[in-house]
């Protein structure tokens, strides 16, 4: 690989769209982009990306390929296509949230073809993806990390090497699980407070001054649950459930009984069952309130 690689980007949705656009703007060489969704691809070619017709096209053109796909199933399928068509030495950096086993299996498949893998799931919002201020948690060999860190800094303001392959996903899944559990706990307490005569706004104001304070309260509680604003195309319930299922699988593999993730997952599943699946996930408060 020459010092400055040609880039590829596959998966240009809510998060991938903003990340890809930042890479196009900041990288001195062409970026070959692909998404099954033609509109998502057009948005990127409008800002200067080269349109690829398929995963194979990206695999043949790029030396470092970023993925931002719905989950492990899609990452496994796309990685298998890359393995079949890319040159030896190609680096695949997965920005999606997958299971730890997905990341380690994909790394081993690519290694069999002389290719390199890093898991680099991202935290924060669509807005942070647009602004290039994501937090990126990386699982990679130190030498691979040194090569990809400058590229990840096009997209993130915080880039943390968490350990070897899979360790980025370990940290990301734990981060999300702690948040989803806290949002479920807040959803119950918001409804209790309101029914007992305390407004949602007053609850946030007063609890944030006490030891019940948290990022989830001041962010998801204040901005979404108090005003009951749950947009679509943000972070849907299906992704919440997906991440919790990956954590449950990981905890079981590590010999820890995941009781709290299972309990939280019941609420998010109920939200999907009640037609709230596409809404921003703090809409779980509606599930509690309907009982
Ligand atoms: P999204 O559904 O908006 O985007 C996924 C994109 O991948 C879509 O445009 C889809 O057309 C494309 N795609 C799917 N399969 C494909 C294939 N085989 N080939 C080519 N393109 C394909 O999802 P998103 O919200 O951008 O999330 C992407 C990843 O980032 C997920 O793993 C998610 O868990 C994670 N994540 C999301 C958020 C968020 O706030 N939305 C935050 C952090 C992490």
Short mmCIF file of C-alpha atoms and ligand atoms in Angstrom, two decimals:
data_model
loop_
_atom_site.label_atom_id
_atom_site.label_comp_id
_atom_site.label_asym_id
_atom_site.label_seq_id
_atom_site.Cartn_x
_atom_site.Cartn_y
_atom_site.Cartn_z
CA UNK A 1 0.00 0.00 0.00
CA UNK A 2 1.34 3.48 -0.88
CA UNK A 3 1.50 5.92 2.03
CA UNK A 4 -1.84 7.50 1.15
CA UNK A 5 -4.42 4.77 0.42
CA UNK A 6 -7.42 4.97 -1.90
CA UNK A 7 -10.50 4.61 0.28
CA UNK A 8 -13.75 2.69 -0.03
CA UNK A 9 -16.98 3.16 1.96
CA UNK A 10 -19.89 0.70 2.02
CA UNK A 11 -23.13 1.57 3.87
CA UNK A 12 -24.10 5.24 3.56
CA UNK A 13 -27.10 5.49 5.91
CA UNK A 14 -27.81 7.59 9.02
CA UNK A 15 -24.26 7.22 10.37
CA UNK A 16 -22.31 6.15 7.27
CA UNK A 17 -23.58 9.14 5.26
CA UNK A 18 -22.01 11.74 7.54
CA UNK A 19 -18.82 9.72 8.08
CA UNK A 20 -18.31 9.10 4.36
CA UNK A 21 -18.84 12.77 3.49
CA UNK A 22 -16.17 13.80 6.03
CA UNK A 23 -13.71 11.24 4.65
CA UNK A 24 -14.37 12.50 1.09
CA UNK A 25 -13.75 16.11 2.17
CA UNK A 26 -10.59 15.43 4.18
CA UNK A 27 -8.80 12.64 2.30
CA UNK A 28 -6.45 13.67 -0.54
CA UNK A 29 -7.23 10.63 -2.74
CA UNK A 30 -10.51 9.35 -4.27
CA UNK A 31 -13.10 7.53 -2.17
CA UNK A 32 -15.19 4.80 -3.85
CA UNK A 33 -18.65 4.55 -2.24
CA UNK A 34 -21.44 1.98 -2.46
CA UNK A 35 -24.89 1.46 -0.94
CA UNK A 36 -27.80 -0.69 -2.08
CA UNK A 37 -29.91 2.44 -1.69
CA UNK A 38 -29.42 4.64 -4.80
CA UNK A 39 -30.49 7.84 -3.00
CA UNK A 40 -27.93 7.28 -0.22
CA UNK A 41 -25.22 6.81 -2.88
CA UNK A 42 -26.27 9.94 -4.79
CA UNK A 43 -25.92 12.05 -1.63
CA UNK A 44 -22.26 11.00 -1.46
CA UNK A 45 -21.45 11.45 -5.15
CA UNK A 46 -22.89 14.97 -4.78
CA UNK A 47 -20.12 15.73 -2.27
CA UNK A 48 -17.35 14.17 -4.39
CA UNK A 49 -17.35 10.40 -3.80
CA UNK A 50 -16.81 8.10 -6.80
CA UNK A 51 -19.92 5.93 -7.33
CA UNK A 52 -19.23 2.18 -7.26
CA UNK A 53 -21.72 -0.24 -8.82
CA UNK A 54 -21.20 -3.02 -6.28
CA UNK A 55 -19.22 -4.23 -3.27
CA UNK A 56 -16.92 -5.96 -5.75
CA UNK A 57 -16.19 -2.61 -7.45
CA UNK A 58 -15.16 -1.07 -4.12
CA UNK A 59 -13.09 -4.15 -3.26
CA UNK A 60 -11.15 -3.87 -6.53
CA UNK A 61 -10.55 -0.09 -6.27
CA UNK A 62 -9.75 0.62 -2.62
CA UNK A 63 -6.92 -0.23 -0.25
CA UNK A 64 -8.75 0.71 2.96
CA UNK A 65 -12.49 -0.07 3.04
CA UNK A 66 -14.88 1.28 5.70
CA UNK A 67 -18.19 -0.45 6.45
CA UNK A 68 -21.20 1.10 8.22
CA UNK A 69 -23.88 -1.58 7.92
CA UNK A 70 -26.95 -2.53 10.00
CA UNK A 71 -25.34 -5.44 11.87
CA UNK A 72 -23.20 -8.56 11.92
CA UNK A 73 -25.20 -10.43 9.28
CA UNK A 74 -24.58 -7.75 6.64
CA UNK A 75 -20.95 -7.28 7.71
CA UNK A 76 -20.27 -11.02 7.29
CA UNK A 77 -21.84 -11.03 3.80
CA UNK A 78 -20.03 -7.90 2.57
CA UNK A 79 -16.69 -9.03 4.07
CA UNK A 80 -16.99 -12.37 2.23
CA UNK A 81 -17.42 -10.47 -1.06
CA UNK A 82 -14.44 -8.25 -0.26
CA UNK A 83 -12.35 -11.32 0.58
CA UNK A 84 -13.22 -12.79 -2.83
CA UNK A 85 -12.24 -9.71 -4.87
CA UNK A 86 -9.81 -7.40 -3.03
CA UNK A 87 -6.01 -7.47 -3.23
CA UNK A 88 -3.89 -8.99 -0.48
CA UNK A 89 -3.05 -6.36 2.15
CA UNK A 90 -6.45 -4.64 1.87
CA UNK A 91 -7.57 -3.23 5.22
CA UNK A 92 -11.26 -3.50 6.22
CA UNK A 93 -12.41 -1.19 9.03
CA UNK A 94 -15.89 -1.98 10.35
CA UNK A 95 -17.66 1.04 11.86
CA UNK A 96 -20.91 -0.92 12.39
CA UNK A 97 -22.02 -2.37 15.73
CA UNK A 98 -21.78 -6.19 15.54
CA UNK A 99 -21.31 -9.03 17.99
CA UNK A 100 -17.78 -9.70 19.21
CA UNK A 101 -17.91 -13.13 17.55
CA UNK A 102 -18.89 -11.50 14.22
CA UNK A 103 -15.82 -9.24 14.43
CA UNK A 104 -13.42 -12.08 15.28
CA UNK A 105 -14.84 -14.45 12.63
CA UNK A 106 -14.66 -11.77 9.91
CA UNK A 107 -11.07 -10.93 10.93
CA UNK A 108 -10.12 -14.58 10.60
CA UNK A 109 -11.83 -14.96 7.19
CA UNK A 110 -10.00 -11.89 5.87
CA UNK A 111 -6.69 -13.06 7.36
CA UNK A 112 -7.09 -16.32 5.39
CA UNK A 113 -7.08 -14.12 2.24
CA UNK A 114 -4.07 -12.05 3.38
CA UNK A 115 -6.24 -9.09 4.42
CA UNK A 116 -6.43 -7.09 7.61
CA UNK A 117 -9.43 -6.21 9.81
CA UNK A 118 -10.21 -3.75 12.57
CA UNK A 119 -13.52 -3.28 14.41
CA UNK A 120 -14.20 0.40 15.01
CA UNK A 121 -17.80 0.89 16.19
CA UNK A 122 -18.92 4.44 16.81
CA UNK A 123 -20.80 6.20 19.61
CA UNK A 124 -22.82 9.45 19.63
CA UNK A 125 -25.41 10.74 17.21
CA UNK A 126 -26.13 11.34 13.53
CA UNK A 127 -25.24 15.01 14.21
CA UNK A 128 -21.83 13.92 15.56
CA UNK A 129 -21.34 11.81 12.41
CA UNK A 130 -22.04 14.89 10.28
CA UNK A 131 -19.73 17.09 12.38
CA UNK A 132 -16.92 14.50 12.59
CA UNK A 133 -17.11 14.37 16.40
CA UNK A 134 -17.92 10.69 16.97
CA UNK A 135 -16.27 8.57 19.66
CA UNK A 136 -14.70 5.56 17.93
CA UNK A 137 -13.71 2.43 19.89
CA UNK A 138 -11.15 0.34 18.05
CA UNK A 139 -10.17 -3.32 18.29
CA UNK A 140 -6.97 -3.92 16.31
CA UNK A 141 -3.29 -4.78 16.44
CA UNK A 142 -1.25 -1.74 17.46
CA UNK A 143 0.47 -1.59 14.04
CA UNK A 144 -2.88 -1.62 12.22
CA UNK A 145 -4.23 1.01 14.60
CA UNK A 146 -1.29 3.30 13.80
CA UNK A 147 -2.19 3.08 10.09
CA UNK A 148 -5.93 3.68 10.42
CA UNK A 149 -6.05 6.19 13.29
CA UNK A 150 -5.39 9.26 11.04
CA UNK A 151 -8.25 8.10 8.76
CA UNK A 152 -10.62 7.55 11.68
CA UNK A 153 -9.86 11.10 12.84
CA UNK A 154 -11.66 12.36 9.69
CA UNK A 155 -14.82 11.03 11.37
CA UNK A 156 -14.24 11.08 15.12
CA UNK A 157 -12.87 13.50 17.71
CA UNK A 158 -12.19 10.65 20.16
CA UNK A 159 -10.48 7.51 18.85
CA UNK A 160 -9.63 4.89 21.50
CA UNK A 161 -7.69 1.66 20.99
CA UNK A 162 -9.55 -0.72 23.33
CA UNK A 163 -7.46 -3.86 22.72
CA UNK A 164 -7.09 -6.55 20.06
CA UNK A 165 -9.70 -7.46 17.43
CA UNK A 166 -13.23 -7.54 18.91
CA UNK A 167 -12.37 -5.29 21.87
CA UNK A 168 -13.88 -2.23 20.17
CA UNK A 169 -17.20 -4.10 20.03
CA UNK A 170 -16.87 -5.24 23.67
CA UNK A 171 -16.60 -1.62 24.83
CA UNK A 172 -19.26 -0.33 22.42
CA UNK A 173 -21.80 -3.00 23.46
CA UNK A 174 -21.21 -2.33 27.15
CA UNK A 175 -21.56 1.43 26.60
CA UNK A 176 -24.87 0.99 24.76
CA UNK A 177 -26.22 -1.58 27.19
CA UNK A 178 -25.60 0.69 30.18
CA UNK A 179 -27.40 3.51 28.36
CA UNK A 180 -30.38 1.34 27.29
CA UNK A 181 -30.78 0.05 30.87
CA UNK A 182 -30.70 3.60 32.25
CA UNK A 183 -33.23 4.84 29.68
CA UNK A 184 -35.56 1.96 30.66
CA UNK A 185 -35.16 2.84 34.35
CA UNK A 186 -35.85 6.51 33.57
CA UNK A 187 -38.94 5.62 31.49
CA UNK A 188 -40.55 3.93 34.50
CA UNK A 189 -39.68 6.78 36.86
CA UNK A 190 -40.90 9.51 34.46
CA UNK A 191 -44.34 7.89 34.40
CA UNK A 192 -44.38 7.30 38.16
CA UNK A 193 -43.44 10.95 38.81
CA UNK A 194 -46.04 12.37 36.45
CA UNK A 195 -48.85 10.20 37.81
CA UNK A 196 -47.81 11.25 41.33
CA UNK A 197 -48.05 14.98 40.47
CA UNK A 198 -44.47 15.98 39.49
CA UNK A 199 -43.97 17.37 35.96
CA UNK A 200 -41.38 15.73 33.70
CA UNK A 201 -39.38 18.98 33.49
CA UNK A 202 -39.32 19.41 37.29
CA UNK A 203 -38.21 15.79 37.70
CA UNK A 204 -35.18 16.33 35.42
CA UNK A 205 -34.33 19.67 37.05
CA UNK A 206 -34.41 18.35 40.62
CA UNK A 207 -32.93 14.88 40.09
CA UNK A 208 -30.04 16.30 38.06
CA UNK A 209 -29.04 18.15 41.27
CA UNK A 210 -29.08 14.89 43.25
CA UNK A 211 -27.27 11.59 43.18
CA UNK A 212 -29.77 10.19 40.63
CA UNK A 213 -28.16 12.46 38.02
CA UNK A 214 -26.76 10.89 34.85
CA UNK A 215 -25.88 11.62 31.23
CA UNK A 216 -28.98 9.64 30.22
CA UNK A 217 -31.18 11.88 32.40
CA UNK A 218 -29.74 15.15 31.10
CA UNK A 219 -29.54 14.02 27.49
CA UNK A 220 -32.20 11.41 26.64
CA UNK A 221 -34.47 12.35 29.58
CA UNK A 222 -34.34 16.11 29.09
CA UNK A 223 -34.21 16.29 25.29
CA UNK A 224 -36.49 13.40 24.29
CA UNK A 225 -38.51 11.90 27.16
CA UNK A 226 -39.61 15.14 28.87
CA UNK A 227 -40.89 16.82 25.65
CA UNK A 228 -41.88 13.40 24.19
CA UNK A 229 -39.95 13.99 20.96
CA UNK A 230 -38.98 10.72 19.22
CA UNK A 231 -38.00 11.27 15.58
CA UNK A 232 -37.61 8.54 12.98
CA UNK A 233 -34.24 8.02 11.26
CA UNK A 234 -32.34 8.43 14.52
CA UNK A 235 -31.65 5.26 16.55
CA UNK A 236 -34.55 2.83 16.09
CA UNK A 237 -35.71 0.19 18.60
CA UNK A 238 -34.51 -2.62 16.32
CA UNK A 239 -30.91 -1.43 16.78
CA UNK A 240 -31.43 -1.24 20.56
CA UNK A 241 -32.64 -4.83 20.58
CA UNK A 242 -29.84 -5.93 18.25
CA UNK A 243 -27.15 -4.45 20.51
CA UNK A 244 -28.75 -5.91 23.67
CA UNK A 245 -28.88 -9.34 22.03
CA UNK A 246 -25.16 -9.09 21.22
CA UNK A 247 -24.43 -8.16 24.86
CA UNK A 248 -26.60 -11.00 26.17
CA UNK A 249 -24.71 -13.43 23.90
CA UNK A 250 -21.34 -12.04 25.03
CA UNK A 251 -22.21 -12.08 28.75
CA UNK A 252 -23.40 -15.71 28.48
CA UNK A 253 -20.18 -16.66 26.68
CA UNK A 254 -18.23 -14.98 29.50
CA UNK A 255 -20.21 -16.88 32.18
CA UNK A 256 -22.14 -13.85 33.49
CA UNK A 257 -25.94 -14.01 33.83
CA UNK A 258 -27.24 -10.94 31.88
CA UNK A 259 -30.41 -10.30 33.93
CA UNK A 260 -30.64 -6.52 33.46
CA UNK A 261 -30.02 -6.55 29.68
CA UNK A 262 -32.78 -9.18 29.35
CA UNK A 263 -35.22 -7.06 31.35
CA UNK A 264 -34.46 -3.95 29.29
CA UNK A 265 -34.84 -5.96 26.07
CA UNK A 266 -38.43 -6.87 27.09
CA UNK A 267 -39.36 -3.17 27.03
CA UNK A 268 -37.72 -2.50 23.65
CA UNK A 269 -39.37 -5.60 22.17
CA UNK A 270 -42.73 -4.38 23.50
CA UNK A 271 -42.10 -1.02 21.78
CA UNK A 272 -41.59 -2.80 18.45
CA UNK A 273 -44.70 -4.94 19.05
CA UNK A 274 -46.69 -1.76 19.70
CA UNK A 275 -45.65 -0.11 16.43
CA UNK A 276 -42.98 2.20 17.89
CA UNK A 277 -40.10 0.36 16.21
CA UNK A 278 -38.90 3.18 13.94
CA UNK A 279 -38.98 5.88 16.64
CA UNK A 280 -35.96 7.16 18.57
CA UNK A 281 -35.48 4.59 21.34
CA UNK A 282 -36.38 6.72 24.43
CA UNK A 283 -39.95 6.37 23.06
CA UNK A 284 -39.95 3.33 25.36
CA UNK A 285 -41.56 5.74 27.88
CA UNK A 286 -44.75 5.42 25.77
CA UNK A 287 -44.76 1.66 26.44
CA UNK A 288 -44.63 2.25 30.20
CA UNK A 289 -47.30 4.95 29.98
CA UNK A 290 -49.73 2.75 28.03
CA UNK A 291 -50.02 0.22 30.85
P1 LIG B 1 -28.86 2.72 8.43
O1 LIG B 1 -29.85 1.62 8.30
O2 LIG B 1 -29.32 4.14 8.35
O3 LIG B 1 -27.70 2.52 7.32
C1 LIG B 1 -27.24 1.28 6.89
C2 LIG B 1 -26.99 1.38 5.38
O4 LIG B 1 -26.40 0.16 4.91
C3 LIG B 1 -28.27 1.60 4.56
O5 LIG B 1 -28.13 2.76 3.74
C4 LIG B 1 -28.41 0.31 3.73
O6 LIG B 1 -28.96 0.53 2.43
C5 LIG B 1 -26.95 -0.12 3.63
N1 LIG B 1 -26.78 -1.55 3.39
C6 LIG B 1 -27.32 -2.60 4.06
N2 LIG B 1 -26.87 -3.78 3.57
C7 LIG B 1 -26.02 -3.46 2.55
C8 LIG B 1 -25.24 -4.23 1.66
N3 LIG B 1 -25.26 -5.58 1.70
N4 LIG B 1 -24.49 -3.58 0.74
C9 LIG B 1 -24.49 -2.23 0.67
N5 LIG B 1 -25.20 -1.43 1.50
C10 LIG B 1 -25.96 -2.05 2.43
O7 LIG B 1 -28.08 2.46 9.80
P2 LIG B 1 -27.26 3.52 10.70
O8 LIG B 1 -28.16 4.15 11.71
O9 LIG B 1 -26.41 4.36 9.82
O10 LIG B 1 -26.35 2.48 11.52
C11 LIG B 1 -25.23 1.84 10.94
C12 LIG B 1 -24.47 1.13 12.04
O11 LIG B 1 -24.03 2.08 13.03
C13 LIG B 1 -25.32 0.08 12.79
O12 LIG B 1 -24.52 -1.04 13.03
C14 LIG B 1 -25.72 0.80 14.08
O13 LIG B 1 -25.92 -0.10 15.15
C15 LIG B 1 -24.53 1.70 14.32
N6 LIG B 1 -24.79 2.95 15.06
C16 LIG B 1 -25.90 3.71 14.78
C17 LIG B 1 -26.10 4.90 15.48
C18 LIG B 1 -27.30 5.79 15.22
O14 LIG B 1 -27.52 6.75 16.01
N7 LIG B 1 -28.07 5.56 14.18
C19 LIG B 1 -25.18 5.33 16.44
C20 LIG B 1 -24.04 4.54 16.68
C21 LIG B 1 -23.87 3.36 15.97
#
